[in-house]
XYZ file of C-alpha atoms in Angstrom:
426
model
C 111.804 23.184 -41.955
C 110.743 20.914 -38.997
C 111.184 17.322 -39.738
C 108.200 15.094 -38.889
C 108.806 11.956 -37.238
C 106.959 9.234 -38.896
C 105.204 6.460 -36.733
C 102.602 3.942 -36.701
C 99.886 2.928 -34.301
C 100.417 -0.793 -33.349
C 97.607 -1.270 -30.864
C 95.253 0.096 -28.332
C 95.479 -0.880 -24.626
C 92.666 0.551 -22.501
C 93.397 4.266 -21.992
C 96.696 4.188 -24.076
C 98.151 3.639 -27.478
C 101.325 1.973 -28.514
C 103.249 3.851 -31.212
C 106.124 2.418 -33.233
C 108.775 5.023 -34.527
C 111.569 4.330 -36.659
C 114.779 6.520 -36.735
C 117.757 6.405 -39.349
C 121.380 6.066 -38.409
C 121.853 9.715 -39.123
C 119.001 10.660 -36.720
C 120.236 8.472 -34.110
C 123.759 9.972 -34.611
C 122.367 13.592 -34.190
C 120.560 12.564 -30.975
C 123.641 11.079 -29.534
C 125.397 14.407 -30.431
C 122.699 16.654 -28.881
C 122.698 14.123 -25.668
C 126.591 14.456 -25.572
C 126.299 18.328 -25.925
C 123.864 18.510 -22.940
C 125.860 16.306 -20.733
C 129.029 18.220 -21.485
C 127.126 21.291 -20.102
C 126.547 19.535 -16.778
C 129.923 17.530 -16.275
C 133.022 19.256 -14.438
C 136.103 18.226 -16.544
C 139.445 19.272 -15.230
C 141.194 22.040 -17.373
C 137.790 23.091 -19.046
C 134.957 25.375 -18.101
C 131.451 23.707 -18.002
C 130.301 23.013 -21.535
C 133.610 24.168 -23.239
C 135.393 20.480 -23.443
C 135.876 18.981 -26.779
C 133.142 16.132 -27.309
C 135.907 13.729 -27.766
C 137.038 14.312 -24.246
C 133.362 14.387 -22.915
C 132.900 10.900 -24.608
C 135.454 9.644 -22.044
C 133.353 10.854 -19.125
C 129.975 9.457 -20.322
C 128.973 5.965 -20.687
C 127.469 4.425 -23.570
C 124.712 3.193 -21.431
C 124.077 6.677 -20.457
C 124.111 7.994 -24.161
C 121.747 4.907 -25.066
C 119.150 5.769 -22.310
C 119.158 9.430 -23.363
C 118.905 8.600 -26.996
C 115.759 6.336 -26.296
C 114.229 9.165 -24.191
C 114.660 11.579 -26.754
C 113.293 9.370 -29.624
C 110.369 8.338 -27.370
C 109.498 12.197 -26.704
C 109.665 13.023 -30.437
C 107.129 10.163 -31.316
C 104.922 11.212 -28.448
C 105.051 14.964 -29.520
C 104.464 13.783 -33.384
C 101.387 11.773 -32.140
C 100.095 14.920 -30.183
C 100.300 17.126 -33.053
C 98.521 14.778 -35.468
C 95.773 14.005 -32.844
C 95.013 17.338 -31.396
C 91.524 16.482 -30.173
C 93.072 13.651 -28.188
C 93.053 14.531 -24.417
C 96.509 13.076 -23.809
C 97.906 12.806 -20.253
C 100.993 14.576 -19.680
C 103.164 11.692 -18.279
C 106.763 11.066 -19.515
C 106.500 8.744 -22.454
C 106.869 4.922 -21.527
C 109.139 3.016 -23.748
C 107.587 -0.557 -24.147
C 110.315 -1.813 -26.508
C 113.453 -0.864 -28.489
C 115.977 -2.192 -30.697
C 119.034 -0.052 -30.771
C 122.475 -1.704 -31.834
C 125.588 -0.405 -30.082
C 126.989 0.937 -33.268
C 123.636 2.577 -34.355
C 124.573 1.582 -37.836
C 120.947 0.356 -38.506
C 119.115 2.917 -36.766
C 116.735 2.793 -34.028
C 113.021 1.451 -33.528
C 111.224 2.330 -30.550
C 107.593 1.511 -29.002
C 106.088 3.955 -26.954
C 102.892 3.870 -24.922
C 100.891 7.269 -24.926
C 98.174 7.473 -22.175
C 94.932 9.407 -22.782
C 92.174 10.871 -20.470
C 89.372 8.520 -20.486
C 85.979 9.824 -21.800
C 83.877 9.878 -18.519
C 80.588 11.355 -19.634
C 77.093 10.578 -18.691
C 76.697 7.893 -21.272
C 79.555 5.978 -19.679
C 78.132 5.957 -16.347
C 74.402 5.306 -17.480
C 76.180 2.193 -19.149
C 77.645 0.835 -15.925
C 75.814 -1.648 -13.756
C 76.847 -2.174 -10.104
C 75.111 -4.152 -7.135
C 72.805 -2.084 -4.940
C 73.056 -2.497 -1.130
C 70.066 -2.715 1.158
C 69.621 -0.112 3.930
C 67.787 -1.067 7.145
C 67.962 1.354 9.885
C 65.872 -0.472 12.405
C 68.830 -1.975 14.518
C 70.860 1.283 14.338
C 67.804 3.312 15.851
C 67.052 0.493 18.574
C 70.719 0.712 19.178
C 70.756 4.554 19.854
C 67.531 4.305 22.022
C 69.420 1.635 24.203
C 72.315 4.084 24.501
C 69.702 6.853 25.766
C 68.253 4.213 28.055
C 71.821 3.509 29.496
C 72.512 7.001 29.921
C 69.608 7.994 32.063
C 69.567 4.480 33.919
C 70.192 4.809 37.528
C 71.847 2.189 39.862
C 72.409 1.634 43.467
C 74.622 -0.839 45.497
C 73.136 -4.286 45.673
C 73.582 -6.433 49.091
C 73.386 -9.892 47.575
C 74.470 -12.178 45.034
C 74.922 -11.098 41.250
C 72.095 -11.960 38.979
C 71.104 -11.405 35.311
C 70.704 -7.694 34.520
C 73.005 -6.500 37.244
C 75.811 -4.160 36.720
C 79.140 -5.339 37.815
C 82.628 -4.471 38.201
C 85.190 -7.355 38.189
C 88.886 -8.375 38.024
C 89.917 -10.987 35.432
C 93.117 -12.780 35.292
C 93.628 -14.932 32.170
C 96.175 -17.682 31.972
C 97.557 -16.042 28.931
C 97.873 -12.535 30.252
C 100.657 -11.456 32.674
C 98.429 -8.654 34.450
C 94.908 -8.929 35.586
C 92.597 -6.042 34.198
C 89.582 -4.484 35.681
C 86.272 -3.885 33.737
C 82.662 -3.399 34.159
C 79.603 -4.801 32.250
C 75.923 -5.945 32.570
C 75.347 -9.738 33.275
C 73.632 -11.350 30.664
C 73.833 -8.547 28.073
C 76.259 -8.211 25.048
C 78.986 -10.784 24.106
C 80.990 -10.213 27.384
C 77.896 -10.263 29.685
C 76.541 -13.505 28.326
C 79.843 -15.143 28.184
C 80.614 -14.621 32.078
C 76.873 -14.822 33.143
C 77.324 -18.647 33.872
C 80.202 -17.851 36.311
C 78.946 -14.729 37.971
C 75.477 -15.615 38.714
C 75.164 -16.284 42.399
C 78.631 -14.785 43.165
C 79.092 -12.332 46.140
C 81.392 -9.499 46.454
C 84.774 -10.300 47.232
C 84.410 -13.983 45.891
C 86.567 -15.360 42.955
C 86.055 -18.334 40.770
C 87.853 -20.082 37.742
C 86.069 -19.776 34.542
C 86.429 -20.831 30.928
C 84.540 -18.986 28.388
C 84.380 -18.802 24.502
C 84.421 -15.505 22.722
C 85.484 -14.589 19.139
C 86.064 -18.213 18.355
C 88.748 -18.399 21.192
C 88.646 -19.826 24.532
C 89.879 -17.950 27.567
C 90.621 -19.497 30.881
C 91.497 -17.705 34.296
C 89.951 -16.454 37.377
C 87.213 -13.760 37.937
C 86.655 -11.596 41.080
C 83.614 -9.731 41.619
C 84.593 -6.282 42.855
C 81.112 -4.768 43.129
C 77.549 -5.380 41.980
C 74.706 -2.778 41.490
C 71.152 -3.022 40.654
C 69.920 -1.203 37.525
C 66.660 0.830 37.683
C 65.928 0.992 33.849
C 63.288 3.625 32.901
C 60.243 2.563 30.669
C 60.734 3.694 27.098
C 57.654 6.106 26.720
C 56.770 9.801 26.412
C 58.174 10.713 29.739
C 61.406 8.998 28.667
C 61.581 10.809 25.410
C 61.001 14.305 27.109
C 63.927 13.411 29.553
C 66.653 12.635 26.959
C 65.609 15.774 24.643
C 63.532 18.367 23.288
C 60.966 15.782 22.153
C 57.062 15.836 23.065
C 56.727 12.055 22.742
C 58.296 8.873 21.947
C 57.041 8.998 18.201
C 58.697 12.241 17.803
C 61.994 10.754 19.181
C 62.087 7.803 16.813
C 61.040 9.870 13.917
C 64.135 12.206 14.779
C 66.505 9.117 15.301
C 65.142 7.333 12.210
C 65.636 10.366 9.641
C 69.200 10.683 11.127
C 70.073 7.120 10.764
C 68.489 7.091 7.240
C 70.671 9.964 6.281
C 73.742 8.140 7.499
C 72.730 4.968 5.571
C 71.943 6.854 2.388
C 75.514 8.281 2.352
C 76.851 4.873 3.149
C 74.778 3.579 0.263
C 75.750 6.330 -2.258
C 79.340 5.827 -1.155
C 79.327 2.199 -1.676
C 77.638 2.662 -5.365
C 80.125 5.173 -6.207
C 83.109 2.984 -5.254
C 81.944 0.055 -7.219
C 81.182 2.144 -10.088
C 84.650 3.560 -10.253
C 85.927 0.052 -9.834
C 83.660 -1.435 -12.610
C 84.275 1.829 -15.011
C 88.071 1.303 -14.510
C 88.027 -2.148 -15.464
C 85.619 -1.533 -18.491
C 87.870 1.087 -19.852
C 91.255 -0.653 -18.998
C 92.525 2.398 -17.184
C 96.289 2.180 -16.532
C 99.315 4.239 -15.970
C 102.997 4.370 -16.710
C 105.187 2.256 -14.694
C 106.865 5.061 -12.945
C 103.528 6.755 -11.823
C 102.542 3.377 -10.248
C 105.902 2.808 -8.553
C 105.781 6.655 -7.089
C 102.178 6.177 -5.898
C 103.187 2.626 -4.242
C 106.412 4.077 -2.439
C 104.223 7.068 -1.134
C 101.699 4.948 0.212
C 104.326 2.697 1.694
C 105.980 5.841 3.283
C 102.592 6.692 4.940
C 102.205 3.238 6.490
C 105.683 3.328 7.898
C 105.167 6.768 9.492
C 101.806 5.606 10.897
C 103.557 2.564 12.303
C 106.366 4.624 13.941
C 103.745 6.853 15.531
C 102.442 3.718 17.246
C 105.828 2.411 18.199
C 106.151 -0.181 15.458
C 108.688 -0.923 12.666
C 107.745 -2.191 9.242
C 109.673 -5.554 9.944
C 107.516 -6.042 13.132
C 104.381 -5.104 11.245
C 105.074 -7.736 8.658
C 106.050 -10.282 11.302
C 102.762 -9.626 13.164
C 100.580 -10.036 10.236
C 102.677 -12.945 8.795
C 103.227 -11.360 5.247
C 106.397 -10.641 3.203
C 107.629 -7.303 2.205
C 106.767 -8.446 -1.360
C 103.193 -9.409 -0.728
C 102.513 -5.934 1.208
C 104.186 -3.945 -1.803
C 101.848 -5.739 -4.202
C 98.754 -4.987 -1.843
C 99.910 -1.631 -1.435
C 100.320 -1.145 -5.085
C 96.912 -2.533 -5.909
C 95.353 -0.065 -3.608
C 97.431 2.942 -4.986
C 96.410 2.137 -8.404
C 92.720 2.024 -7.429
C 93.088 5.579 -5.883
C 94.739 6.685 -9.168
C 92.056 5.385 -11.275
C 89.390 6.951 -9.053
C 91.150 10.394 -9.190
C 91.612 10.102 -12.881
C 88.049 9.189 -13.631
C 86.686 12.011 -11.156
C 88.795 14.424 -13.301
C 87.453 13.031 -16.563
C 83.955 13.183 -15.362
C 84.248 16.684 -14.273
C 85.734 17.838 -17.772
C 83.094 15.735 -19.574
C 80.262 16.774 -17.628
C 81.056 20.490 -17.221
C 80.892 20.194 -13.121
C 81.971 23.578 -11.502
C 81.152 25.393 -8.488
C 80.489 29.087 -8.905
C 80.678 31.750 -6.184
C 77.072 31.308 -5.195
C 77.766 27.616 -4.716
C 80.613 28.383 -2.341
C 78.703 31.031 -0.399
C 75.955 28.463 0.208
C 78.290 25.804 1.338
C 80.064 28.068 3.650
C 76.925 29.096 5.150
C 75.614 25.580 5.850
C 78.861 24.104 6.955
C 80.258 26.960 9.211
C 81.059 24.482 12.211
C 82.815 21.875 10.320
C 85.116 24.540 8.365
C 85.894 26.155 11.707
C 87.005 22.781 13.052
C 89.012 21.874 9.968
C 90.704 25.393 10.268
C 89.641 26.459 6.812
C 89.648 30.183 6.279
C 87.063 30.855 3.686
C 87.891 34.669 3.464
C 91.085 33.981 1.491
C 91.370 32.389 -1.811
C 93.193 29.144 -0.580
C 90.152 28.359 1.497
C 87.671 29.046 -1.070
C 89.596 26.911 -3.471
C 89.430 24.134 -0.841
C 85.666 24.550 -0.670
C 85.278 24.713 -4.360
C 87.245 21.260 -4.644
C 85.031 19.720 -2.078
C 81.740 21.009 -3.837
C 82.994 19.738 -7.403
C 84.015 16.342 -5.882
C 80.724 15.883 -4.070
C 78.707 16.783 -7.121
C 80.676 14.571 -9.492
C 80.348 11.607 -6.959
C 76.576 12.326 -6.768
C 76.248 12.471 -10.777
C 78.121 9.086 -11.032
C 76.184 7.418 -8.179
C 72.826 8.638 -9.736
C 73.668 7.802 -13.227
C 74.663 3.886 -12.903
C 72.254 1.223 -13.323
C 71.516 -0.585 -9.900
C 70.962 -4.580 -9.824
C 69.645 -6.165 -6.650
C 72.009 -8.196 -4.549
C 71.682 -11.784 -4.564
C 70.643 -12.014 -1.017
C 67.877 -9.255 -1.600
C 66.364 -11.564 -4.306
C 66.613 -14.316 -2.244
C 64.454 -12.365 0.585
C 61.972 -11.228 -2.151
C 61.250 -14.915 -3.119
């Protein structure tokens, strides 16, 4: 008859429960013997085949600390399994048992007491998300549309060499040598436009090709000093933004049609940015509300994986981790803490997404996959995803489920106006 491990539930911490189990001296002794036998099968002891050496000899090759750790793990696993058998309705996460605390004398005469933390899948149904409140973000596409029209104007603007001094609105090519840089550099911009054009306008206005002048300008909260040489100047012939302009830049019959197309495109982008922001804030809020955490080894593994990715990225750009730390004036400990915080956020996001998929029954059937493939042919081809094989279809299925889950979350949460929006409304 299988012996049942008795335990008590001491406390609930977020998505985890702490169990406390006690084992008698005989039970501890049995676990030590079992651990020793397991180790005997792995050790290579001179004069004996693997697993055939007497336990008295095996004991000489195994440290007490090794046995103690093994016994603790066995005890933790037994408490964990007992909890799962008693709470079959609990959607437990299959992590190695995390030992919170333990009392085990070297002699084991008084038995063993061990506290184990069991982690569970959070309940992330529609009720959870509808109870989450996050700050909304405002979307205004006006500047984006005007920026795109300006880019189209620049694309069709014609220039011709100018015989005369540089003036506001002229396109100039210059050579700039700052006092802090060793090598001069060449660049091109419009006098009086953009941050660079506005900064250098006082120096360039009135200059002729071939002339040089000392300058002192302030950009991005820093002062630059040096010499600027005017290499070339051209007048710009900027087209009028009207129906004719609209027809010259695309298949549009009028400026109204062009603006409408750009506004719809920018609104679609803004809506995606807004949805992603709401989703991210919802995940962060729900993770905090539910107290979602992970075993220490899961956090460490995720942190080390992310640090490895950072090191590889730095190496591709010719930098070492020590150089990166020096340039950014941070310690290795601070970087590790920052990376761990980000890694845990990603773990929380993935866990909540999986929990929501399960709770809300989000799936992608063959018809969904076919529709997605049909409407995303170019993107799938660029990503080299072959949807004629199961691997490619599985990728598409995962993308659909992820996006549908994200949309459900973003659409279910309660939105509140941002303080800035409230002030503008007043």
